[in-house]
Every structure is written in C-alpha cells, then in structure tokens.
Amino acid sequence: MAHRRPSGFQTPRVYNGRMKPGGRDIRATLERGCLVGDGATGTQLQAAGLVSGQCAEAWNLSHPEAVAAVARAYAEAGAGVVTSNTFGGSPAKLASSGLEARCEELNALGVRLAREAVGEAVFVAGDLGPSGQLLEPYGDMPLAEARAGFIRQIAGLSEGGADCILIETMMDLAEAIIAVEAAREAAPDLPVYCTLSFQENGRTVFGVTPEQAAERLAEAGVDGMGLNCGVGSVQAVGVVEAFVRATPLPVIVQPNAGMPRLVDGVTVFDETPEEIAANAKRFRDMGARWLGACCGSTPDHIRAIAQAVMA
C-alpha cells in the first residue's frame, strides 16, 4: 500500500530555531484528525541480529542501516509518526553498557536515523522510556538524579531534530511526571506526549487509574496521553474509554499485539493484524487520536491499522 501522509498541514511554525519539516505541527495534526503510530522496534532489530539483552541504542552507531530500515518499514506500512531508537537511552540505562557518557550523541543519532529513513512527510517522535531504576521512596535513585538523566536524554533528542517527545511504557506515574518536567526544561518548544503501561485490572503496577494519570499528566503540561505496552488491544478497551472520558487532550493507544505467553521458552503475541486493526478502529471511534502498537507488532500490524483507521 502506498504511504498515506497524515492530515493536518498548516502554516509553518518555528521550534528550536528551525522550521519544522514540511511546515507541519503534530499538535495541529492531532487536533484535526488521527495519526497512525508505529510498532515494536526491539523485536524488529532482533530479527536483524540484535542479541537479546544487548544495548539497542548502541546499534545507532554500529548498525545504522538496520535501525533506519525499521523506521522506513513502518512509514511504508502507513505510519504517520515513527519513534526513534532511543527507548533505553537514559544515562541510567546506558550505564550497563558503559555508554552513559555518550547519552546525548546516541539519542541525537537515533532521531537523525529515523528522519533520514522517513523523510519530511512523517513525524519523528523522540522516544524515552523508564530509567530502569526504582525511584525514591520505592528505590534508591534520587528524584534529582532521574530528572538530570532525562534532561540529558531529551537534550539529545531535541538536538537530533525530534518533532515531539514521546515518554512511554511508564509504570511509575511519579517518574513519568519527572520526565515531563525534564522535557519542559530541556526542550520547552517541543510537544510532549506520555503513555503509561496498564495491567488487565485497568491500573498501573503502582495502582494508578487512567483518571488519576490524566489529572496529573494534564497538570504537568503534556500535549497528549494514553497507554502503551502492558496489555493487548482487547484488554485495553476499558483504559481507553477512561482516558477519553477523563481528558480533552489527544489520547494515544499503542497496545501489545495480544497478551504475551511462553511457547518453548519464547515469548509470543497472538493478536493478528486484522484483530488489532479492528480494535484500533474501535479506539478511533471512541475518540483516540494516535493509534499504533507495541510489543509483538510488526509492519503488517501497522499496515492493517492504517487501512482500518485512515480509510
């Protein structure tokens, strides 16, 4: 299927001293219609040879063609926004590979690789995941240290030319808020979106409901919010309904391709492209605006979503 450009072109606006690609603003696009997001990155890189447990962000340096190919495949499948290969790009995460000193470089490069792969017709979201550490009072990482790390990462994403910051797979709402605050400090002109990971009971592992998350994230100044990972599209329905009721901001829905299960020691996800696409269309009809997928998904899942929600 030919790539379908997202709707919402408008008068060019200037952010961070440069003209946005194509003169477009992702906030205006989401106000006017839907955007199709991308799918899983890690498993696509593993299919290209990344060893489980290896630092995916290091591939921005060592295997740039493979990283770019993932973004290109999702754009060709119909995604209007792709994420940079920087999910684990915080200093705390990179420390396990001895790469924390190259935090800004790896994050900027991740955005540039995605941009080179998809051109100017597709938005590039600077991707940011959890620090991987438990923050005080549950763990040992001081809040100030987590904030400083996120500021470094976001500075790199901004330097690389991200169209927005996407904070995702957050389980601790407090850490999510710290990341949002860091984005407002390090890249004040960039839109900031945040998604949390929910369980089948409709709450995060820390017991936060969508309504509670919506209130806190809105107070922190996000431009949109929602869920990713954690559950499949079937289990996500109640959480999506709650977010749409709780906030007028754009709601993001990027569930897994089903609930994970082990088969001969391998984690598999059973939702077919047709199944996740049918639920994506349902989410669109509920009022969600950014529709993609997470673990277990492939370009085939995104192609089916694009066909379902952008028709």
Coordinates of C-alpha atoms in Angstrom, one line a residue:
M1 CA 0.0 0.0 0.0
A2 CA 1.3 3.4 -0.8
H3 CA 2.2 5.5 2.2
R4 CA -0.6 7.9 3.2
R5 CA 0.6 11.2 4.6
P6 CA -1.0 12.3 7.8
S7 CA -3.5 15.1 7.6
G8 CA -3.2 18.5 9.3
F9 CA -0.9 20.6 7.2
Q10 CA -0.8 24.2 8.5
T11 CA 1.2 27.4 8.4
P12 CA 4.8 26.8 9.3
R13 CA 5.8 27.3 12.9
V14 CA 9.4 27.7 14.2
Y15 CA 10.7 25.5 17.1
N16 CA 14.2 25.4 18.5
G17 CA 15.4 27.8 15.9
R18 CA 14.5 25.8 12.8
M19 CA 11.5 25.3 10.6
K20 CA 9.5 22.2 11.2
P21 CA 9.7 19.5 8.5
G22 CA 7.1 20.3 5.8
G23 CA 5.9 23.3 7.9
R24 CA 3.7 20.9 10.0
D25 CA 2.9 20.8 13.7
I26 CA 2.0 17.4 15.2
R27 CA -0.3 19.2 17.7
A28 CA -2.4 20.6 14.9
T29 CA -2.5 17.3 13.1
L30 CA -3.9 15.5 16.2
E31 CA -6.4 18.3 16.7
R32 CA -7.7 17.8 13.2
G33 CA -7.6 14.0 12.9
C34 CA -5.8 10.8 13.7
L35 CA -2.2 9.7 13.3
V36 CA -1.1 6.1 12.8
G37 CA 1.9 5.3 15.1
D38 CA 4.5 2.6 14.5
G39 CA 5.0 -0.7 16.2
A40 CA 7.7 -2.7 18.1
T41 CA 11.3 -1.7 17.5
G42 CA 13.3 -4.1 19.6
T43 CA 11.9 -7.3 18.1
Q44 CA 12.5 -5.9 14.6
L45 CA 16.1 -5.2 15.5
Q46 CA 16.4 -8.7 17.0
A47 CA 15.2 -10.1 13.7
A48 CA 18.1 -8.2 12.1
G49 CA 20.6 -9.7 14.5
L50 CA 20.4 -7.7 17.8
V51 CA 21.1 -10.2 20.6
S52 CA 18.6 -10.2 23.5
G53 CA 20.0 -8.1 26.3
Q54 CA 22.3 -6.1 24.0
C55 CA 22.0 -2.3 24.1
A56 CA 19.7 -1.4 21.2
E57 CA 20.8 2.2 21.2
A58 CA 24.4 1.1 20.5
W59 CA 23.1 0.0 17.1
N60 CA 22.6 3.6 16.2
L61 CA 26.4 3.7 15.9
S62 CA 27.2 0.1 14.8
H63 CA 24.3 -0.8 12.6
P64 CA 22.7 2.5 11.4
E65 CA 21.3 0.8 8.2
A66 CA 19.3 -1.7 10.3
V67 CA 17.9 0.9 12.6
A68 CA 16.9 3.1 9.7
A69 CA 15.2 0.1 8.0
V70 CA 12.9 -0.4 10.9
A71 CA 11.6 3.2 10.7
R72 CA 11.3 3.0 6.9
A73 CA 9.3 -0.2 7.1
Y74 CA 6.8 1.4 9.4
A75 CA 6.5 4.5 7.4
E76 CA 5.9 2.4 4.2
A77 CA 3.3 0.5 6.1
G78 CA 1.4 3.7 6.7
A79 CA 2.6 5.2 10.0
G80 CA 2.4 9.0 10.1
V81 CA 4.7 9.1 13.2
V82 CA 7.7 6.8 13.9
T83 CA 9.7 6.6 17.1
S84 CA 13.5 6.9 17.4
N85 CA 15.6 4.0 18.5
T86 CA 16.2 5.7 21.9
F87 CA 13.8 4.0 24.3
G88 CA 16.6 2.9 26.6
G89 CA 18.7 6.0 26.0
S90 CA 18.8 7.4 29.5
P91 CA 22.2 7.6 31.3
A92 CA 21.0 5.1 33.9
K93 CA 20.1 2.6 31.2
L94 CA 23.2 3.2 29.1
A95 CA 25.4 2.7 32.1
S96 CA 25.1 -1.0 31.9
S97 CA 26.8 -0.9 28.5
G98 CA 29.4 1.7 29.5
L99 CA 27.8 4.2 27.2
E100 CA 26.3 6.8 29.6
A101 CA 28.9 9.4 28.6
R102 CA 27.5 9.2 25.0
C103 CA 23.9 9.7 26.0
E104 CA 23.3 12.9 24.1
E105 CA 25.1 11.6 21.0
L106 CA 23.2 8.3 20.8
N107 CA 19.8 10.0 21.3
A108 CA 20.5 12.6 18.6
L109 CA 21.7 10.0 16.2
G110 CA 18.6 7.8 16.8
V111 CA 16.4 10.7 15.8
R112 CA 18.5 11.6 12.7
L113 CA 18.5 8.0 11.5
A114 CA 14.7 7.9 11.7
R115 CA 14.4 11.3 9.9
E116 CA 16.8 10.1 7.1
A117 CA 14.7 7.0 6.7
V118 CA 11.3 8.5 6.5
G119 CA 11.9 12.0 5.1
E120 CA 9.8 15.0 5.9
A121 CA 6.3 13.6 5.3
V122 CA 6.4 11.6 8.6
F123 CA 6.8 12.9 12.1
V124 CA 9.7 11.6 14.2
A125 CA 9.0 11.2 18.0
G126 CA 12.0 11.3 20.2
D127 CA 11.4 8.2 22.3
L128 CA 12.1 7.9 26.0
G129 CA 11.4 5.0 28.3
P130 CA 11.8 4.5 32.1
S131 CA 15.2 4.8 33.7
G132 CA 15.1 1.2 34.7
Q133 CA 15.7 2.2 38.3
L134 CA 13.2 2.4 41.2
L135 CA 12.9 6.0 42.3
E136 CA 12.7 7.1 45.9
P137 CA 10.8 6.3 48.1
Y138 CA 10.4 2.9 46.5
G139 CA 14.0 2.5 45.4
D140 CA 17.5 4.1 45.7
M141 CA 17.5 6.5 42.8
P142 CA 17.1 10.2 43.9
L143 CA 14.5 12.1 42.0
A144 CA 17.0 14.8 41.1
E145 CA 19.3 12.2 39.5
A146 CA 16.4 10.8 37.4
R147 CA 15.5 14.3 36.3
A148 CA 19.0 15.2 35.4
G149 CA 19.3 12.0 33.3
F150 CA 16.1 12.7 31.4
I151 CA 17.2 16.2 30.8
R152 CA 20.4 14.9 29.1
Q153 CA 18.5 12.4 27.0
I154 CA 15.8 14.9 25.9
A155 CA 18.5 17.4 25.0
G156 CA 19.9 14.8 22.6
L157 CA 16.5 14.1 21.1
S158 CA 15.9 17.8 20.6
E159 CA 19.4 18.2 19.1
G160 CA 18.6 15.4 16.6
G161 CA 15.6 17.2 15.4
A162 CA 12.6 15.4 17.0
D163 CA 9.2 16.7 16.2
C164 CA 8.0 15.8 19.7
I165 CA 9.0 13.9 22.8
L166 CA 7.2 10.6 23.5
I167 CA 7.6 9.3 27.1
E168 CA 6.3 5.8 27.1
T169 CA 5.9 2.5 29.0
M170 CA 5.9 4.3 32.3
M171 CA 4.8 2.3 35.3
D172 CA 5.5 4.8 38.0
L173 CA 3.5 8.0 37.5
A174 CA 6.0 9.9 39.6
E175 CA 8.7 9.0 37.2
A176 CA 6.5 10.0 34.2
I177 CA 5.9 13.4 35.8
I178 CA 9.6 13.9 36.3
A179 CA 10.3 13.0 32.6
V180 CA 7.6 15.5 31.5
E181 CA 9.1 18.2 33.7
A182 CA 12.5 17.4 32.2
A183 CA 11.1 17.8 28.7
R184 CA 9.7 21.1 29.5
E185 CA 13.1 22.3 30.8
A186 CA 15.3 20.7 28.1
A187 CA 13.1 21.3 25.1
P188 CA 10.4 23.8 26.0
D189 CA 9.2 24.3 22.4
L190 CA 8.6 20.6 21.7
P191 CA 5.2 18.9 22.2
V192 CA 5.3 16.3 24.9
Y193 CA 3.3 13.1 25.0
C194 CA 3.2 10.5 27.7
T195 CA 1.8 6.9 27.8
L196 CA 1.7 4.6 30.8
S197 CA 1.7 0.8 31.0
F198 CA -1.5 -0.6 32.4
Q199 CA -2.4 -4.1 33.7
E200 CA -5.5 -6.2 32.9
N201 CA -7.2 -4.7 36.0
G202 CA -7.1 -1.2 34.4
R203 CA -4.4 0.1 36.8
T204 CA -0.6 0.5 36.6
V205 CA 1.5 -1.7 38.8
F206 CA 1.5 1.1 41.3
G207 CA -2.3 1.2 41.4
V208 CA -2.8 4.4 39.4
T209 CA -6.1 4.6 37.4
P210 CA -6.4 6.3 34.0
E211 CA -8.4 9.1 35.6
Q212 CA -5.7 9.8 38.2
A213 CA -3.0 9.7 35.5
A214 CA -5.0 12.0 33.3
E215 CA -5.3 14.6 36.0
R216 CA -1.6 14.5 37.0
L217 CA -0.3 14.5 33.4
A218 CA -2.5 17.4 32.4
E219 CA -1.3 19.4 35.4
A220 CA 2.3 18.6 34.3
G221 CA 1.5 20.1 30.9
V222 CA 1.5 17.2 28.4
D223 CA 0.1 17.7 24.9
G224 CA -1.5 14.2 24.9
M225 CA -1.5 11.0 26.9
G226 CA -2.6 7.4 26.9
L227 CA -1.4 3.8 27.2
N228 CA 1.1 1.5 25.6
C229 CA 2.5 -2.0 26.3
G230 CA 1.2 -3.9 29.3
V231 CA -1.9 -5.4 27.6
G232 CA -3.3 -6.3 24.2
S233 CA -5.9 -4.3 22.3
V234 CA -8.8 -6.4 23.8
Q235 CA -7.7 -5.7 27.4
A236 CA -7.0 -2.0 26.6
V237 CA -10.7 -1.1 25.9
G238 CA -11.6 0.0 29.4
V239 CA -8.5 2.0 29.9
V240 CA -9.0 3.8 26.6
E241 CA -12.7 4.6 27.5
A242 CA -11.5 6.0 30.8
F243 CA -8.8 8.3 29.2
V244 CA -11.2 9.6 26.6
R245 CA -13.7 10.5 29.3
A246 CA -11.1 12.0 31.6
T247 CA -9.2 14.3 29.2
P248 CA -9.9 16.6 26.2
L249 CA -6.3 16.1 25.1
P250 CA -5.4 13.7 22.3
V251 CA -5.4 10.1 23.6
I252 CA -2.7 7.7 22.4
V253 CA -3.3 3.9 22.2
Q254 CA -0.4 1.6 21.4
P255 CA -1.2 -1.8 22.9
N256 CA 0.7 -5.0 22.5
A257 CA -0.3 -7.5 19.8
G258 CA -2.1 -9.5 22.4
M259 CA -1.1 -10.8 25.9
P260 CA 2.3 -12.4 26.0
R261 CA 2.7 -16.1 26.5
L262 CA 5.6 -18.5 26.5
V263 CA 5.9 -21.2 23.8
D264 CA 9.0 -23.4 24.1
G265 CA 10.8 -20.6 26.1
V266 CA 9.9 -17.9 23.5
T267 CA 7.5 -15.1 24.2
V268 CA 4.8 -14.9 21.6
F269 CA 1.9 -12.5 21.0
D270 CA -1.2 -13.8 19.3
E271 CA -3.2 -10.9 18.0
T272 CA -3.3 -10.9 14.2
P273 CA -3.0 -7.7 12.2
E274 CA -6.7 -7.9 11.4
E275 CA -7.6 -8.3 15.1
I276 CA -5.6 -5.3 16.3
A277 CA -6.8 -3.2 13.4
A278 CA -10.4 -3.9 14.3
N279 CA -9.8 -2.6 17.8
A280 CA -7.8 0.3 16.6
K281 CA -10.8 1.4 14.5
R282 CA -12.9 1.0 17.7
F283 CA -10.5 3.2 19.6
R284 CA -10.7 5.8 16.8
D285 CA -14.5 5.8 17.1
M286 CA -14.2 6.3 20.9
G287 CA -12.1 9.4 20.2
A288 CA -8.5 8.3 20.4
R289 CA -6.2 10.2 18.0
W290 CA -2.8 8.4 17.9
L291 CA -3.2 4.7 17.1
G292 CA -0.3 2.3 16.9
A293 CA 1.0 -0.9 18.6
C294 CA 3.8 -2.1 20.8
C295 CA 5.4 -5.5 21.7
G296 CA 4.8 -8.3 19.3
S297 CA 3.7 -6.0 16.5
T298 CA 5.2 -5.7 13.0
P299 CA 4.8 -3.5 9.9
D300 CA 2.0 -5.9 8.9
H301 CA 0.1 -4.9 12.1
I302 CA 0.6 -1.2 11.3
R303 CA -0.4 -1.6 7.7
A304 CA -3.7 -3.2 8.9
I305 CA -4.2 -0.4 11.4
A306 CA -3.6 2.3 8.7
Q307 CA -6.0 0.7 6.3
A308 CA -8.7 0.5 9.1
V309 CA -8.5 3.9 10.7
M310 CA -7.3 6.1 7.8
A311 CA -9.8 4.8 5.2

